[in-house]
GROMACS .gro file of C-alpha atoms in nm:
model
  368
    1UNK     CA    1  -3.051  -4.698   1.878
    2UNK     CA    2  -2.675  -4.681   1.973
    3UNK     CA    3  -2.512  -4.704   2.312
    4UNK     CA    4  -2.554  -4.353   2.353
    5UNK     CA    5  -2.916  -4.380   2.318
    6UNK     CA    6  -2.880  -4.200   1.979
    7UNK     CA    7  -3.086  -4.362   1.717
    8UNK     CA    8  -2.803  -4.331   1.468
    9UNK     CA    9  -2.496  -4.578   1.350
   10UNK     CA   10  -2.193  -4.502   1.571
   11UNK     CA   11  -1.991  -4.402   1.257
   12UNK     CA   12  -2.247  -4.138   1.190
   13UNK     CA   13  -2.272  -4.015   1.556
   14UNK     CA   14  -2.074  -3.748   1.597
   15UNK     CA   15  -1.940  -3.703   1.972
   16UNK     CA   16  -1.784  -3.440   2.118
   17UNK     CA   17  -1.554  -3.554   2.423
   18UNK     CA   18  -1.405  -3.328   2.654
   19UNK     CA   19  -1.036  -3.406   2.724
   20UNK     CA   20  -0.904  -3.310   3.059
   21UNK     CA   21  -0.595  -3.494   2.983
   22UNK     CA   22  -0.666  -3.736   3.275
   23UNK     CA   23  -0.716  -4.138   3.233
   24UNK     CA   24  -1.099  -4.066   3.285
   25UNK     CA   25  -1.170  -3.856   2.997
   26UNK     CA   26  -0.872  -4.045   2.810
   27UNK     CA   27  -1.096  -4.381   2.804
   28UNK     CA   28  -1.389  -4.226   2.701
   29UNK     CA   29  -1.259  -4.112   2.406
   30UNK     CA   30  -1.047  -4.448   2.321
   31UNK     CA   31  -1.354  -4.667   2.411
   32UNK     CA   32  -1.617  -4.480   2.177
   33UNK     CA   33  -1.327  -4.439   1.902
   34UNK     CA   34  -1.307  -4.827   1.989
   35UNK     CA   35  -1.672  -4.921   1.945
   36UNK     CA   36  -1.717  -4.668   1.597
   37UNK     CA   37  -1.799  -4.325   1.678
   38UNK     CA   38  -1.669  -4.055   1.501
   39UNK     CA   39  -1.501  -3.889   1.797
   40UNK     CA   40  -1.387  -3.542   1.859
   41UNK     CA   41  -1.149  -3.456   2.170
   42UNK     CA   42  -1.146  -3.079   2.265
   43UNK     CA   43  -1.014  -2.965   2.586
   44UNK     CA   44  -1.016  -2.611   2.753
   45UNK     CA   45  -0.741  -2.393   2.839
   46UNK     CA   46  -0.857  -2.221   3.165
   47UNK     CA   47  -0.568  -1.973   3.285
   48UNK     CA   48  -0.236  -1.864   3.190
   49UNK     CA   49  -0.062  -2.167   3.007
   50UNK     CA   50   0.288  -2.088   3.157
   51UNK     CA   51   0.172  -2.085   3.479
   52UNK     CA   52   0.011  -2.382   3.431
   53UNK     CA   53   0.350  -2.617   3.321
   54UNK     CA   54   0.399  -2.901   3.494
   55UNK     CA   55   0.198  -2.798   3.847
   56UNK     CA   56   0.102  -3.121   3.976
   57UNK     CA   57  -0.241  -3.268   4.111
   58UNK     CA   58  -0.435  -3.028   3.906
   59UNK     CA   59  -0.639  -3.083   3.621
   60UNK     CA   60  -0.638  -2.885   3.306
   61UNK     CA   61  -0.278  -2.755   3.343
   62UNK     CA   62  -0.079  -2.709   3.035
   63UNK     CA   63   0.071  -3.087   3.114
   64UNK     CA   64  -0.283  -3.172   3.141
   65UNK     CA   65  -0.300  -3.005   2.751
   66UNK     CA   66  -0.013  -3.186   2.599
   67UNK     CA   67  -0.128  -3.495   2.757
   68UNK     CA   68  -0.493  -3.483   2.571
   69UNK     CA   69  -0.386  -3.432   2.235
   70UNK     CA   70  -0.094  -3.659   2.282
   71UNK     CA   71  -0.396  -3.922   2.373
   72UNK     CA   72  -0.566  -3.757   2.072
   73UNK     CA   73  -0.303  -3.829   1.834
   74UNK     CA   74  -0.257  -4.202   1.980
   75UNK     CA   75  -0.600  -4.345   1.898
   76UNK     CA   76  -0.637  -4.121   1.563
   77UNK     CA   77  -0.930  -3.816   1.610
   78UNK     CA   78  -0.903  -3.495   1.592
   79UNK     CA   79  -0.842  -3.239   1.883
   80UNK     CA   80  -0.869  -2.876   1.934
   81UNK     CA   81  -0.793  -2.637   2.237
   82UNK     CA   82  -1.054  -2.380   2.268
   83UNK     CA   83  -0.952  -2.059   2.477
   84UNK     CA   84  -1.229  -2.023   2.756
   85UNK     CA   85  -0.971  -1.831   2.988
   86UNK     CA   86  -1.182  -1.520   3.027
   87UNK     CA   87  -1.504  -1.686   3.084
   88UNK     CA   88  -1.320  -1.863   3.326
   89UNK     CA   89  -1.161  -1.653   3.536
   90UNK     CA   90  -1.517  -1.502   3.532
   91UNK     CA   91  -1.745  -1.717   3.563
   92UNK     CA   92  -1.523  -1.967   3.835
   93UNK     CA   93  -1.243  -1.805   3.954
   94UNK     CA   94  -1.440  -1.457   4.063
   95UNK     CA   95  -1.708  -1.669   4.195
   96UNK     CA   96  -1.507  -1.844   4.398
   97UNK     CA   97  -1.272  -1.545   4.509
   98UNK     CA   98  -1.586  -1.359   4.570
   99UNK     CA   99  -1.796  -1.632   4.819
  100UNK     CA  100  -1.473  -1.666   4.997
  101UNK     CA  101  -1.470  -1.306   5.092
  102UNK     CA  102  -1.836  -1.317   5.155
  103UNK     CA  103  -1.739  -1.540   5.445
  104UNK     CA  104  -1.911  -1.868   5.232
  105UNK     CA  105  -1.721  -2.193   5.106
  106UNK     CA  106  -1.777  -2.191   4.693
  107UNK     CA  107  -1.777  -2.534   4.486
  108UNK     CA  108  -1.623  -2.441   4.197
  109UNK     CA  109  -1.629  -2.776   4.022
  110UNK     CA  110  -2.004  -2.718   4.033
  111UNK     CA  111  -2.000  -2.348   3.868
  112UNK     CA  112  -1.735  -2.468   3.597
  113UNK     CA  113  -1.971  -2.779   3.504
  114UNK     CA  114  -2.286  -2.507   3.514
  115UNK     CA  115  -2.125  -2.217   3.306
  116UNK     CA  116  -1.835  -2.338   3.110
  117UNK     CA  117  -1.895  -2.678   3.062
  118UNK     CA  118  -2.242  -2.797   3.049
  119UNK     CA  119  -2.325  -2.373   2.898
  120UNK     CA  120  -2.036  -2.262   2.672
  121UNK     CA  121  -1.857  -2.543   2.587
  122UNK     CA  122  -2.185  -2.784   2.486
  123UNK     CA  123  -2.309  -2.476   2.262
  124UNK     CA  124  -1.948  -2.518   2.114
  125UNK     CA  125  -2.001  -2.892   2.064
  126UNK     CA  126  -2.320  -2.835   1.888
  127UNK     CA  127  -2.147  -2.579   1.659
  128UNK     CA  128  -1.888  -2.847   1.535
  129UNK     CA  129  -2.194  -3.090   1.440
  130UNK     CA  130  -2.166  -3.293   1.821
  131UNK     CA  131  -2.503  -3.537   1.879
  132UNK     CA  132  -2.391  -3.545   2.266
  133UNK     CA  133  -2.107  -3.350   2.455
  134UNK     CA  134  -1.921  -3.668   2.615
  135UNK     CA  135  -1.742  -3.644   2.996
  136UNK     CA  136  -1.567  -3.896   3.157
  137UNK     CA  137  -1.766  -3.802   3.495
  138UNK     CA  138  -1.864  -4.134   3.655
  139UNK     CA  139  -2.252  -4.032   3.683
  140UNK     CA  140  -2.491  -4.255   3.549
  141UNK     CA  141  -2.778  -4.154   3.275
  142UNK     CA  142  -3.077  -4.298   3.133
  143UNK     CA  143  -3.339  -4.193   2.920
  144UNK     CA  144  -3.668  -4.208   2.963
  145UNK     CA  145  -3.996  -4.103   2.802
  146UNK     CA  146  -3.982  -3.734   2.971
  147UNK     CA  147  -3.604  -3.711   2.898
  148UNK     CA  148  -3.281  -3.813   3.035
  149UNK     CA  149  -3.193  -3.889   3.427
  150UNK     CA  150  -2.885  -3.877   3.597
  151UNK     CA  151  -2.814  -4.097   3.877
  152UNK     CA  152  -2.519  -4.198   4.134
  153UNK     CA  153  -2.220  -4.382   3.972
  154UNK     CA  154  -2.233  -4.715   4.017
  155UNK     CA  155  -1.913  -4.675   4.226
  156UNK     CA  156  -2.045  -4.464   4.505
  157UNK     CA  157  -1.715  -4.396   4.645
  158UNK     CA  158  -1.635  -4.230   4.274
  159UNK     CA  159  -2.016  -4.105   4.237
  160UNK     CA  160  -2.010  -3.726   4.078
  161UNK     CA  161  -2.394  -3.631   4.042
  162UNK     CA  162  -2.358  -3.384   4.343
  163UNK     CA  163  -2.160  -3.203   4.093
  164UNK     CA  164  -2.411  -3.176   3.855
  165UNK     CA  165  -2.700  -3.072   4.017
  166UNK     CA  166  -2.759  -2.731   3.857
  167UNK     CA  167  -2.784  -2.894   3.501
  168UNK     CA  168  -3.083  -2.824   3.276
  169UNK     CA  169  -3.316  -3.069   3.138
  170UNK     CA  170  -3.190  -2.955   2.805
  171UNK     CA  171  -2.824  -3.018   2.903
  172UNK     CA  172  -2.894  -3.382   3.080
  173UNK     CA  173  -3.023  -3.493   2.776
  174UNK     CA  174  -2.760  -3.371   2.537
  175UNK     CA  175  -2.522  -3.459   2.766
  176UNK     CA  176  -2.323  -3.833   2.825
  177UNK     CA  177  -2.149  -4.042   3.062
  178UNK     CA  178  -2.012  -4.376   2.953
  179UNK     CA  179  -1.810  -4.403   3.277
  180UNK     CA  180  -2.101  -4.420   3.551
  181UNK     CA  181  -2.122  -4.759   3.549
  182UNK     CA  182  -1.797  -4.861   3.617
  183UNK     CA  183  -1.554  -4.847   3.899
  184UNK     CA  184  -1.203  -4.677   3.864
  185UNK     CA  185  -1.010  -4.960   3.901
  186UNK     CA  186  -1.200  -5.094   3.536
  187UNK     CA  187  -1.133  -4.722   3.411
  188UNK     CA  188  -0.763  -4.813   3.473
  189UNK     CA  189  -0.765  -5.144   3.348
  190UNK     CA  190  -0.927  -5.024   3.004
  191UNK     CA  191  -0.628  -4.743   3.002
  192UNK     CA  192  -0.356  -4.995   2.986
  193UNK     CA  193  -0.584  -5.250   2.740
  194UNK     CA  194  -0.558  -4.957   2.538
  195UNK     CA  195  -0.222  -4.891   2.586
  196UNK     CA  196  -0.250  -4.531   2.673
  197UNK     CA  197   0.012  -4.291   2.755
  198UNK     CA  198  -0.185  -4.169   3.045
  199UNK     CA  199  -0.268  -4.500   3.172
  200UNK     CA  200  -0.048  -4.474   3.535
  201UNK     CA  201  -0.094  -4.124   3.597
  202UNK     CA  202  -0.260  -4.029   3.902
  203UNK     CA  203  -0.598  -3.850   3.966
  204UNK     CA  204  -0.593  -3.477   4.017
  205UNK     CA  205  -0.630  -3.357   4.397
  206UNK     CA  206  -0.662  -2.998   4.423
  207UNK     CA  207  -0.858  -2.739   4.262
  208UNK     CA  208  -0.711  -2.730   3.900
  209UNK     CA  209  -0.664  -2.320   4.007
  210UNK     CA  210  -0.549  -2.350   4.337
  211UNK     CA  211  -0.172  -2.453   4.333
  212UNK     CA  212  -0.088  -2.718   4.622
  213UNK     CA  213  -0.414  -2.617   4.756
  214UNK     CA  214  -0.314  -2.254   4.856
  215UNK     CA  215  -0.644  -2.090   4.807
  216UNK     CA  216  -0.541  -1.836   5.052
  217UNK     CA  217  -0.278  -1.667   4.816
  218UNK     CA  218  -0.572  -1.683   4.503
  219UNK     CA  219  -0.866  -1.510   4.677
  220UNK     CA  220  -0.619  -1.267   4.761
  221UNK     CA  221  -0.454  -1.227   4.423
  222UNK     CA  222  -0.840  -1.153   4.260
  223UNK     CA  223  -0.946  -0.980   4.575
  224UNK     CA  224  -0.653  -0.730   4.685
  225UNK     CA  225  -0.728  -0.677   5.077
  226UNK     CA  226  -0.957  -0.949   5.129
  227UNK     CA  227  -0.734  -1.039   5.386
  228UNK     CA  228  -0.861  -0.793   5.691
  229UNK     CA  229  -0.786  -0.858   6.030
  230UNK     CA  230  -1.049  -0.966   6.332
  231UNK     CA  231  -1.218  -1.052   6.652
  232UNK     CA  232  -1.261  -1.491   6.728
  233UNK     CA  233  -1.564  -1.486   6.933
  234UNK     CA  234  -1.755  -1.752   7.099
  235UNK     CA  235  -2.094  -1.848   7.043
  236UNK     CA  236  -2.166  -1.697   7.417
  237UNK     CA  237  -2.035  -1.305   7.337
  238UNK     CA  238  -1.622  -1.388   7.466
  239UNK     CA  239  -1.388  -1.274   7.240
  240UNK     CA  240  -1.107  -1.512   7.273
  241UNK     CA  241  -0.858  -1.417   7.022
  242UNK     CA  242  -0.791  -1.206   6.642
  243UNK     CA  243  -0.760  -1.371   6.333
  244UNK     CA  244  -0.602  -1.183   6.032
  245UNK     CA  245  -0.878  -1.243   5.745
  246UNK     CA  246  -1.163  -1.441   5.789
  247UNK     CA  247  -1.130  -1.604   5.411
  248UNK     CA  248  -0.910  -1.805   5.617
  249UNK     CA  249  -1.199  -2.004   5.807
  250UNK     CA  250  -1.461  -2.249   5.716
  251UNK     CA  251  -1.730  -2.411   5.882
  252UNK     CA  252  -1.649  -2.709   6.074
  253UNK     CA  253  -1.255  -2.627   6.096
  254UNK     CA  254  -1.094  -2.695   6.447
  255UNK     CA  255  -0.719  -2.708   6.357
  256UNK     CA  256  -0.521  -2.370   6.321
  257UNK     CA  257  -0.750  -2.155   6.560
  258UNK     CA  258  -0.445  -2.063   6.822
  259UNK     CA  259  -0.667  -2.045   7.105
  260UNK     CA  260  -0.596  -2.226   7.413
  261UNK     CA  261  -0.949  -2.283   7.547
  262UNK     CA  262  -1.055  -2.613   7.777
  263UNK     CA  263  -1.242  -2.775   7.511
  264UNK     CA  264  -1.177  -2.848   7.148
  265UNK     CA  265  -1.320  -2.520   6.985
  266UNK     CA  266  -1.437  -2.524   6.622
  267UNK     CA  267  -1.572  -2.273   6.397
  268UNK     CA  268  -1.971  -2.292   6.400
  269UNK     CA  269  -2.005  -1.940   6.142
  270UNK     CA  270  -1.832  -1.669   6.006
  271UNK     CA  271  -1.910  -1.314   5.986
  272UNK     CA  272  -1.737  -1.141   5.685
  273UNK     CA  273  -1.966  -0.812   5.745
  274UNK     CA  274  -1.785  -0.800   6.111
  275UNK     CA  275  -1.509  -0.993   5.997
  276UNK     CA  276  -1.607  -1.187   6.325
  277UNK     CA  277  -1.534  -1.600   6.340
  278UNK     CA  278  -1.743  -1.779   6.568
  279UNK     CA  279  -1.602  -2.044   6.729
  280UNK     CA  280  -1.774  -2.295   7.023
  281UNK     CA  281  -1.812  -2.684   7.107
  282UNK     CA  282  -1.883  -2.938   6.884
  283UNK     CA  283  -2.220  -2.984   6.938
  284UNK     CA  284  -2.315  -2.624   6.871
  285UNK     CA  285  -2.223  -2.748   6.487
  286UNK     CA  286  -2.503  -2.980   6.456
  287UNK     CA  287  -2.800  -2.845   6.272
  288UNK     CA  288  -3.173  -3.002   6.156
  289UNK     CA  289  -3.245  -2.765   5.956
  290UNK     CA  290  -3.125  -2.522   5.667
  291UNK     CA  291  -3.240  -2.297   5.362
  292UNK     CA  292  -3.129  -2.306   5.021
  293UNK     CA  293  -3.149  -2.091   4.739
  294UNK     CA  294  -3.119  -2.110   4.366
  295UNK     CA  295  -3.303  -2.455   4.358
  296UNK     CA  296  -3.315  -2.650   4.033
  297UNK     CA  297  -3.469  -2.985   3.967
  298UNK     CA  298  -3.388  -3.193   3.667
  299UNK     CA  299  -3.682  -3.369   3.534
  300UNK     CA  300  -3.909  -3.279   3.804
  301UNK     CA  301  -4.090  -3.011   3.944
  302UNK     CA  302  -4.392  -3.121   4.149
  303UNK     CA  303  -4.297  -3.030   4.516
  304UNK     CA  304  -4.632  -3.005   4.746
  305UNK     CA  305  -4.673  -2.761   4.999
  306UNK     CA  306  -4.646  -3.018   5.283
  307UNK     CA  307  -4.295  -3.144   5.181
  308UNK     CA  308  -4.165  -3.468   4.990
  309UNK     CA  309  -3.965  -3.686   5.168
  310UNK     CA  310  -3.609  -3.714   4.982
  311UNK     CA  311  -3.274  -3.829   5.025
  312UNK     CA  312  -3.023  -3.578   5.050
  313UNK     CA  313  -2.621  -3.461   5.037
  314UNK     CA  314  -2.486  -3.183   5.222
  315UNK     CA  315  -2.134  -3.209   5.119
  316UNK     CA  316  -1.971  -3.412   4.832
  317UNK     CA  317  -1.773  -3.661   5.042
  318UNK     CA  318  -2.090  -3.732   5.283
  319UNK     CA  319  -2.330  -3.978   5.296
  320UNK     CA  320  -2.687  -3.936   5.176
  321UNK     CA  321  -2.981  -3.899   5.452
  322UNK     CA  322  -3.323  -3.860   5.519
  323UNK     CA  323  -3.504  -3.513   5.451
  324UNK     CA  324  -3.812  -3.366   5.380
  325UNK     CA  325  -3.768  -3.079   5.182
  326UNK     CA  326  -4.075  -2.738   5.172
  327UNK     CA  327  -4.102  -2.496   4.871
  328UNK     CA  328  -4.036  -2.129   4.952
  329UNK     CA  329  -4.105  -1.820   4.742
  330UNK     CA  330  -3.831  -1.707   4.497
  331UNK     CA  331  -3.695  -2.061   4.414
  332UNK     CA  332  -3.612  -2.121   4.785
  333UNK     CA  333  -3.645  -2.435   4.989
  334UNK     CA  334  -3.627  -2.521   5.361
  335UNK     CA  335  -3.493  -2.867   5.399
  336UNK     CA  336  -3.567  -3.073   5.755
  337UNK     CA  337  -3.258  -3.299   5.840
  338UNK     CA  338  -3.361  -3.614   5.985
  339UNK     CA  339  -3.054  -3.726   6.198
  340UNK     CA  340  -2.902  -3.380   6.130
  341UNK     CA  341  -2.573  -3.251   6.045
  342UNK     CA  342  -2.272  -3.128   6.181
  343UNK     CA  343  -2.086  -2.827   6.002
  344UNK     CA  344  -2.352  -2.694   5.756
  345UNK     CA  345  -2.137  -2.425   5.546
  346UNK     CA  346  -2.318  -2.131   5.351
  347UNK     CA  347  -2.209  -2.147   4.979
  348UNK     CA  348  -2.203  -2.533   4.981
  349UNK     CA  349  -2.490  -2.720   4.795
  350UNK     CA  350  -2.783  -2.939   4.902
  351UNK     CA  351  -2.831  -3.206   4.610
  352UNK     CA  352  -3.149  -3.406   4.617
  353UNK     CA  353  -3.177  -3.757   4.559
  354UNK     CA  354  -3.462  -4.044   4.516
  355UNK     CA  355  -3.312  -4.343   4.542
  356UNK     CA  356  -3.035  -4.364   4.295
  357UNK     CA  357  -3.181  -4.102   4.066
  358UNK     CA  358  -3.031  -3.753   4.130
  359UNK     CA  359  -3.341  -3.475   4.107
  360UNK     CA  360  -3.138  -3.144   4.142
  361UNK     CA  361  -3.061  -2.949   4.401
  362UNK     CA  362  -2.972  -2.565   4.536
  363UNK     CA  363  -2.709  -2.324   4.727
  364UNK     CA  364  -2.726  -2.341   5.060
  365UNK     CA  365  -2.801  -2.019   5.254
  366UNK     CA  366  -2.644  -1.830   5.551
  367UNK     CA  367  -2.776  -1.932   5.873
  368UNK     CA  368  -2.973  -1.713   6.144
   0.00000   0.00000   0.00000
């Protein structure tokens, strides 16, 4: 048994390692060339390439290209750029244009690792003879005698399993990640042992998409219109001001409202139907309580009637708490918040944890 948990010799492993053209995917490919595997880069042109030149803080930019095979042709495997720009735009960039409208806050990172990723592009790596589609995600797996398990990264503060919740068992075992165990600051170190030419460059920021984070001009660019104007109403009936397109709200926001009120007002839920945003205190955020849909577990199945007791993350970037979580019909769950949370936003996911071991997870649902 290799490494990889593949009960072959490393030279006659064939991986498959998808090449972002950061210094995360970079090292995985230079440390399994390093330790024998026959190694395969491939890396995915998403959207126009000449729009694409040189935009910085994105990933898989047409920089982003040049700088994966130039990686590719520095430790000596071969590389290919597949075009996946129509499955992309829609499969991710619809999605996302269309939740937005909807009044909902999308995760695209999580619908690009579910369709084109961890769907389309790990067929592809079977096609060219892969054992294991190889990401430089820093999730931890392990197999075990009812297949693999993905758990937090090592590094919390780099841990990407919420991202992964909607994998199959299928996927999480063809799947690997040799970074989960370490932190980024090893990542790094192993760049510039290896002498790579992406060793100093810096980590990508915004949605790879979403130039400087303008996801404004996007969703209106796939949606023509989406930008309709509005009533901002309080929670208590008051309509205290007009907004001009509610895509341009989220849950939880407080800065860029233009109302003078006597308290800090913050969006609490949007209305896309009425093109209404809600706005009230800061307490009226707080929820115990929310709905998800579109649950998947990984590995596990069993959930009683009564509830289980679980661990779970409501946004990326949050800690972990306390839950019980019910089954509902249709692949639905109701999940019970034990110290609650403030700014729960529709379109957002609810991943599901036991301990260190991530167990899946589901969208969550518009409030009452």
């Amino acid at each position: 048994m290799n490494s990889l948990f593949i009960d072959k010799a490393p030279e006659d492993t064939r991986v498959i390692v998808a090449m972002s053209g950061g210094v995360d995917s970079s090292v995985t490919a230079a440390m399994l060339k390093e330790q024998g595997y026959d190694v395969v880069g491939v890396t995915l042109q998403l959207y126009d390439h000449g729009e694409a030149v040189c935009r910085p803080n994105t990933c898989c930019a047409g920089r982003d290209i040049y700088d994966a095979r130039r990686v590719a042709d520095q430790i000596g495997i071969p590389h290919y750029v597949l075009d996946y720009e129509e499955i992309f735009k829609r499969d991710v960039m619809d999605y996302f244009a269309e939740t937005y409208v909807h009044g909902e806050t999308p995760i695209p990172c999580v619908k690009c690792n579910e369709t084109v990723k961890f769907r389309d592009l790990l067929e592809t790596a079977k096609d060219l003879g892969g054992d294991a589609l190889v990401t430089g995600h820093y999730v931890q797996w392990d197999m075990t005698d009812q297949g693999a398990i993905l758990l937090r990264g090592q590094d919390h503060r780099r841990d990407q399993s919420y991202f992964m919740f909607t994998m199959t068992q299928d996927q999480a075992d063809f799947v690997r990640f040799p970074l989960g165990g370490m932190s980024k600051d090893e990542t790094r170190a192993l760049a510039a042992k290896y002498g790579l030419a992406v060793a100093s460059k810096s980590d990508s920021q915004d949605i790879c998409f979403v130039p400087e984070g303008k996801y404004v001009d996007v969703v209106e660019k796939l949606r023509p219109g989406a930008l309709e104007a509005g009533e901002i109403v309080h929670i208590d009936g008051t309509v205290v001001g007009t907004h001009d397109g509610v895509i341009k709200y989220t849950v939880g926001q407080r800065r860029g409202l233009g109302i003078a009120w006597p308290q800090p007002l913050y969006v609490i839920r949007l209305d896309a139907e009425k093109k209404q945003v809600i706005v009230g205190p800061k307490e009226a955020l707080m929820e115990y309580e929310l709905t998800i849909h579109g649950v998947n577990w990984i590995g596990f199945t069993d959930l009683p009637k009564e509830g289980r007791e679980l661990v779970v993350k409501v946004r990326s970037a949050q800690p972990p708490q306390q839950a019980t979580v019910y089954p509902l019909d249709n692949n639905r769950a109701r999940v019970a918040l034990k110290e609650g949370y403030a700014g729960i936003a529709p379109g957002q996911a609810c991943v599901f944890y036991e301990g260190e071991r991530m167990l899946g997870g589901g969208w969550i649902e518009r409030g009452a």
